[in-house]
Coordinates of C-alpha atoms in Angstrom, one line a residue:
X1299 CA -0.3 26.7 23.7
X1300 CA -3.1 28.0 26.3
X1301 CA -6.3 26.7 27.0
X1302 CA -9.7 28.7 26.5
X1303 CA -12.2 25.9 27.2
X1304 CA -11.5 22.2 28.7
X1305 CA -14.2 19.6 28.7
X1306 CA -14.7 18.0 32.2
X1307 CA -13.7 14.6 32.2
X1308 CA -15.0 11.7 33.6
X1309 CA -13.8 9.4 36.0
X1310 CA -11.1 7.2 34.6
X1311 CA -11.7 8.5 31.1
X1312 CA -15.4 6.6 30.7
X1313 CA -16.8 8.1 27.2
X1314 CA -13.7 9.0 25.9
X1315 CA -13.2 5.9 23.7
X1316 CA -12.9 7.8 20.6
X1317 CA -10.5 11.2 20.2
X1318 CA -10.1 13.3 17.1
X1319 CA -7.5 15.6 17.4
X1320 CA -6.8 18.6 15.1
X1321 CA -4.8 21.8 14.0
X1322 CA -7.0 24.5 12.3
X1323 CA -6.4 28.0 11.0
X1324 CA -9.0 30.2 8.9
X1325 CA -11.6 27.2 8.6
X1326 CA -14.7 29.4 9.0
X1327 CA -16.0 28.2 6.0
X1328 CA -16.4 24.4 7.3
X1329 CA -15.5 24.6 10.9
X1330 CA -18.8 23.9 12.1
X1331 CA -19.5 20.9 9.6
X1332 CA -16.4 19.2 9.9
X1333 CA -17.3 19.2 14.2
X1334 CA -20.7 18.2 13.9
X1335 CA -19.9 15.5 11.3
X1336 CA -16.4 14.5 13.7
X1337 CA -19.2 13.9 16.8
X1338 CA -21.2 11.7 14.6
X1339 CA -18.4 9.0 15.5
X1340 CA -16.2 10.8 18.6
X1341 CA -16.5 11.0 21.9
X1342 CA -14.4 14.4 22.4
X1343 CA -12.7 16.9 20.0
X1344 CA -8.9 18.3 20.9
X1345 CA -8.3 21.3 18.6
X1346 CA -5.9 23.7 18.4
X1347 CA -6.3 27.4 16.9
X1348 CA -3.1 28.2 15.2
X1349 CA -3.0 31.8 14.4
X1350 CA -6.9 32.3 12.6
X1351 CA -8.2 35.6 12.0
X1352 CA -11.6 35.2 10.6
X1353 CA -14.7 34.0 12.9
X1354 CA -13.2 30.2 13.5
X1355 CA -12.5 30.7 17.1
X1356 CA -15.9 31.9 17.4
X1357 CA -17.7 28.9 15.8
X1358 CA -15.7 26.7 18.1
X1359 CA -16.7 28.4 21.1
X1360 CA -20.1 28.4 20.1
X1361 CA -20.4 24.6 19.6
X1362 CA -18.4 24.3 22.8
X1363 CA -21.2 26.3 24.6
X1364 CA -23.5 23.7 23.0
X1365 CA -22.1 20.9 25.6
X1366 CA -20.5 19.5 23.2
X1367 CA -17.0 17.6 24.1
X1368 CA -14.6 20.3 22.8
X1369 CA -11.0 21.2 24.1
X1370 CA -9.6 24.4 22.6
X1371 CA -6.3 25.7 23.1
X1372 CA -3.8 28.0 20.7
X1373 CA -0.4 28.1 19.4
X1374 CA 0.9 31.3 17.8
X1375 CA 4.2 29.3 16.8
X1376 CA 5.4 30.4 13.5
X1377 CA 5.3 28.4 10.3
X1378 CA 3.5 25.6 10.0
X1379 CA 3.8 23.3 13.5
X1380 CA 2.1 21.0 12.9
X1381 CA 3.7 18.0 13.7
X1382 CA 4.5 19.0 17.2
X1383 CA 1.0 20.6 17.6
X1384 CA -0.8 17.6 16.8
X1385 CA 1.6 15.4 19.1
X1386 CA 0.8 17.7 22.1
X1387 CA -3.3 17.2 21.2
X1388 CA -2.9 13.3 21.1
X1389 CA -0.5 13.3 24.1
X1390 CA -3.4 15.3 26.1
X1391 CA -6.4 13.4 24.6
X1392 CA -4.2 10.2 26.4
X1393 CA -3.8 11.7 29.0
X1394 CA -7.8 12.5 29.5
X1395 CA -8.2 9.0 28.5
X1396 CA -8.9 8.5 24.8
X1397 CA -8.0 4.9 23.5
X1398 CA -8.3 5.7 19.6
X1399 CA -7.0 8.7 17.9
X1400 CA -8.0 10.4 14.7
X1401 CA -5.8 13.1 13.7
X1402 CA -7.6 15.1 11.0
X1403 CA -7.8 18.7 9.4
X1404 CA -10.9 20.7 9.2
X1405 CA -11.3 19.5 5.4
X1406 CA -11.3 16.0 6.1
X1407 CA -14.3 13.9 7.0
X1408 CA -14.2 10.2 7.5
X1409 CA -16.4 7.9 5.8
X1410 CA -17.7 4.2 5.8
X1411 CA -20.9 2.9 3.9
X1412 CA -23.6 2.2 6.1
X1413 CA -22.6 5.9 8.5
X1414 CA -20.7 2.6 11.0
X1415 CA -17.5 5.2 11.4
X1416 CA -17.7 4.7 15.0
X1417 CA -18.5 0.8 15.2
X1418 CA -15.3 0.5 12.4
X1419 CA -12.7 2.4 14.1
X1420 CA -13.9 0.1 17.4
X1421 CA -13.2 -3.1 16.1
X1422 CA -10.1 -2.2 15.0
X1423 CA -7.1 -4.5 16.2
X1424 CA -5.1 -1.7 18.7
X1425 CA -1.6 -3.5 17.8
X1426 CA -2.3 -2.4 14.1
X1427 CA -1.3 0.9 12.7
X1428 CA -4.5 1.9 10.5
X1429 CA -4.7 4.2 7.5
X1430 CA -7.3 5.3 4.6
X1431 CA -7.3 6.6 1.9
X1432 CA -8.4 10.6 0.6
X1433 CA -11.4 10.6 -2.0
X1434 CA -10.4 13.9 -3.0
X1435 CA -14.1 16.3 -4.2
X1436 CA -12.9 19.3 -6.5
X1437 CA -14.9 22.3 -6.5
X1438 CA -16.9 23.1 -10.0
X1439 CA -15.6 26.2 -11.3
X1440 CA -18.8 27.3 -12.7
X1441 CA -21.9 29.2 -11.1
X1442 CA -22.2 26.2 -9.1
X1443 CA -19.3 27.0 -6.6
X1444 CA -21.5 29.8 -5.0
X1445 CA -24.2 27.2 -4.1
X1446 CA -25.0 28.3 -0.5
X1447 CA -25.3 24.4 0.4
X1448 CA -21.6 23.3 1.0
X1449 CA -21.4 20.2 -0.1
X1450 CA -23.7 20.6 -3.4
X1451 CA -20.3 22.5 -4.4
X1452 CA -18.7 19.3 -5.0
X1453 CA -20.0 17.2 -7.9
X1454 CA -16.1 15.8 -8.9
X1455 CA -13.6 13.3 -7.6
X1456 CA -11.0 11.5 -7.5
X1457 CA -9.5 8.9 -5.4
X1458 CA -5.6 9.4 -4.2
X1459 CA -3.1 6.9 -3.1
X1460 CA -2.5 9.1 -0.1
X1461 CA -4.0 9.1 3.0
X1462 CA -4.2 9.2 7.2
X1463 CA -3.3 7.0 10.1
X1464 CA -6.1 6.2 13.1
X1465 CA -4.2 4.4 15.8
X1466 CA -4.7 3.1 19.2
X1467 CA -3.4 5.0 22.4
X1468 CA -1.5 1.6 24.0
X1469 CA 0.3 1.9 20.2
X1470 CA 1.0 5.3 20.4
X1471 CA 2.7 5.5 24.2
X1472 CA 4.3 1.9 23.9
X1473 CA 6.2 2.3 20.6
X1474 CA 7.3 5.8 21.6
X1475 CA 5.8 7.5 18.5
X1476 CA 5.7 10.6 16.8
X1477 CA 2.9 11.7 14.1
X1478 CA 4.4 13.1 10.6
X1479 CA 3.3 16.4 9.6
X1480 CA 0.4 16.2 7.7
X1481 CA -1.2 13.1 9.8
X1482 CA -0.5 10.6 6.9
X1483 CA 1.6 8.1 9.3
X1484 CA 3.5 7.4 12.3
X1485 CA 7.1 7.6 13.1
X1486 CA 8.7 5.4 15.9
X1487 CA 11.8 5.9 18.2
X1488 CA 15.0 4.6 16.9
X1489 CA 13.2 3.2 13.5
X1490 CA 13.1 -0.5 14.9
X1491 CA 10.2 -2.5 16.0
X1492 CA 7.3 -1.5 13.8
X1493 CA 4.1 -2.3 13.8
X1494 CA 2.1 -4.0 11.6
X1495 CA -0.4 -1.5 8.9
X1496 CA -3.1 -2.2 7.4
X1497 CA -5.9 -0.3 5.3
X1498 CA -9.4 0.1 7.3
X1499 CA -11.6 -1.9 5.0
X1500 CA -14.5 -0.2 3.6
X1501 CA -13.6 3.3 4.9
X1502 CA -12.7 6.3 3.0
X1503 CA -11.6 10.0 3.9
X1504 CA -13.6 12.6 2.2
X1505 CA -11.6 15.5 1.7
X1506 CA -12.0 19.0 0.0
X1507 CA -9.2 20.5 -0.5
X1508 CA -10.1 23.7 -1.7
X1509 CA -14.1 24.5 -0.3
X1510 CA -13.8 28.5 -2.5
X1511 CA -12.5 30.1 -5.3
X1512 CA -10.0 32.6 -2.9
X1513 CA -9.1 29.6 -1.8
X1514 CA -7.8 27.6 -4.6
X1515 CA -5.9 31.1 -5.2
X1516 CA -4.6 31.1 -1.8
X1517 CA -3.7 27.9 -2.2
X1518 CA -2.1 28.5 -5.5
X1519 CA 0.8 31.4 -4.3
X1520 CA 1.4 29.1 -1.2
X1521 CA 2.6 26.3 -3.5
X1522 CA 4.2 28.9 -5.5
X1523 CA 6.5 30.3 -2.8
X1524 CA 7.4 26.7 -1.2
X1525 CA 8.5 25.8 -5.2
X1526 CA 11.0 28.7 -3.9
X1527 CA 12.4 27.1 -1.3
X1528 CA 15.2 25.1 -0.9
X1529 CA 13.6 22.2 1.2
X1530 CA 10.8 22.1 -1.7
X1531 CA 13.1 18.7 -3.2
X1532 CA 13.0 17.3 -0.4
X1533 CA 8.8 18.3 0.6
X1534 CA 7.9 17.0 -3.2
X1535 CA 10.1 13.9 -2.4
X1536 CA 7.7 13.0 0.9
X1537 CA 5.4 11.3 -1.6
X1538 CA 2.4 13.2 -0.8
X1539 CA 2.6 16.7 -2.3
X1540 CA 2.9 16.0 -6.3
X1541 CA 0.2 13.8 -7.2
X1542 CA -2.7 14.8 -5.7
X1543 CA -1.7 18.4 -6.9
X1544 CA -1.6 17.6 -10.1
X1545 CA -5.0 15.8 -10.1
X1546 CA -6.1 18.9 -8.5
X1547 CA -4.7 21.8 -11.4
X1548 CA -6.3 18.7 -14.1
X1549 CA -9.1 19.0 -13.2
X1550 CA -9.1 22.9 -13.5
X1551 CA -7.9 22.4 -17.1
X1552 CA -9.5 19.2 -18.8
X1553 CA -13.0 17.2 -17.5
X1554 CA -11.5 13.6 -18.1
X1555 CA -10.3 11.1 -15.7
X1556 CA -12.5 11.7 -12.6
X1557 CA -15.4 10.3 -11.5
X1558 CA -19.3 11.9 -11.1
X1559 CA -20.8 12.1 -7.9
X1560 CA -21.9 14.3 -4.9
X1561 CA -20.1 13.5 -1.3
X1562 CA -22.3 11.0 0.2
X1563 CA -21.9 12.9 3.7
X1564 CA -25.0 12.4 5.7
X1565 CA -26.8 15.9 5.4
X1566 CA -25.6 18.3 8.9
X1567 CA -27.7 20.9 9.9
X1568 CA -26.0 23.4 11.2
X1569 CA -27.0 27.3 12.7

């Protein structure tokens, strides 16, 4: 990875208490919502570009040039690294002097009633491994997917058993852990000496999985060719992929089993 912009950091990592740390490719679409909405509750922003080639990179370095907290760097590994991307962001954001870390895609925007994201995640016992859940917003496939107003898009959902970790930095250095691929949990050194996990009460992860049309065909003949691979036993096996799949082609064929609603995401203004 190189860097393109580091954010000065202050002596011994004062303002830094909160880190969100993420992998991103081709997110011009809700790049610049998913940062302004991540510095509603963070402190600083580690993201890595791997491999976009639509205006992403741009947006990033424009809200950068706003003053805003944002490290940038780039991998042009092959595949899909994320695992060891997203170790190398939360290893950094330690090193700068973040105490809690919120892995996340650009698609994923934490939640708590009341807008207390930041006030939840710092009352959070540090010794605990954290996770929350994915209230998963399906786009309407009718005239109302062009709406110009992203999140008016989204008048479906559902909420999955799958989810994300947030942990504390004195966690992550002491127990010798790794993050999965995907975010959804830790792994630990030798499998012994686990921490404790709990769910974040009252806190949800509002995510759109497919934000366009293209996209949800994109998404479609990506699935299709990892169904072709050998590993994909073994990928459907990891407990994450099948269910909230299906929900997701469901919805696309029947209206029942979901739920009514908008995202109730504070509105963003953004340029």
């Amino acid at each position: 990875m190189s860097d393109i912009r580091k954010p000065e950091v202050s002596e011994g990592g004062l303002g830094r208490k909160i880190a969100v740390v993420a992998m991103i490719r081709n997110e011009e679409e809700i790049i610049e919502l998913f940062i302004r909405h991540a510095f509603s509750f963070c402190d600083c922003l580690y993201i890595c570009n791997h491999n976009s080639s639509d205006r992403t990179v741009e947006i990033v370095n424009a809200l950068a040039s706003e003053g805003l907290s944002i490290h940038i760097s780039t991998s042009t590994a092959a595949g899909h690294p994320q695992e060891q991307v997203t170790h190398g962001l939360i290893q950094q954001a330690i090193a700068d002097g973040a105490e809690w870390i919120v892995p996340l895609d650009a698609d994923e925007f934490p939640f708590c009633e009341g807008g207390v994201i930041r006030e939840t995640i710092l009352s959070l016992d540090p010794d605990v491994e954290w996770r929350y859940l994915w209230r998963n917003y399906f786009l309407n496939p009718d005239e109302d997917s062009v709406e110009s107003i992203f999140f008016r898009r989204f008048k479906t959902y559902s909420d999955s058993q799958v989810g994300k970790c947030i942990f504390h930095s004195r966690l992550y250095k002491n127990r010798f852990c790794r993050i999965t691929n995907g975010n959804h949990f830790l792994k630990f050194a030798g499998r012994r000496n686990f921490p404790e996990v709990k769910s974040i009460p009252g806190m949800k992860l509002i995510h759109f999985p497919v934000q366009t049309l293209g996209r949800w065909v994109w998404k479609n003949i990506l699935y299709t060719i990892t169904a072709d691979n050998p590993g994909y036993e073994t990928f459907v096996r990891s407990g994450w992929m099948t269910p909230d799949l299906k929900k997701l082609a469901e919805h696309y064929a029947c209206s029942g089993n979901f739920s009514q609603g908008m995202p109730p995401i504070p509105e963003i203004v953004t340029k």
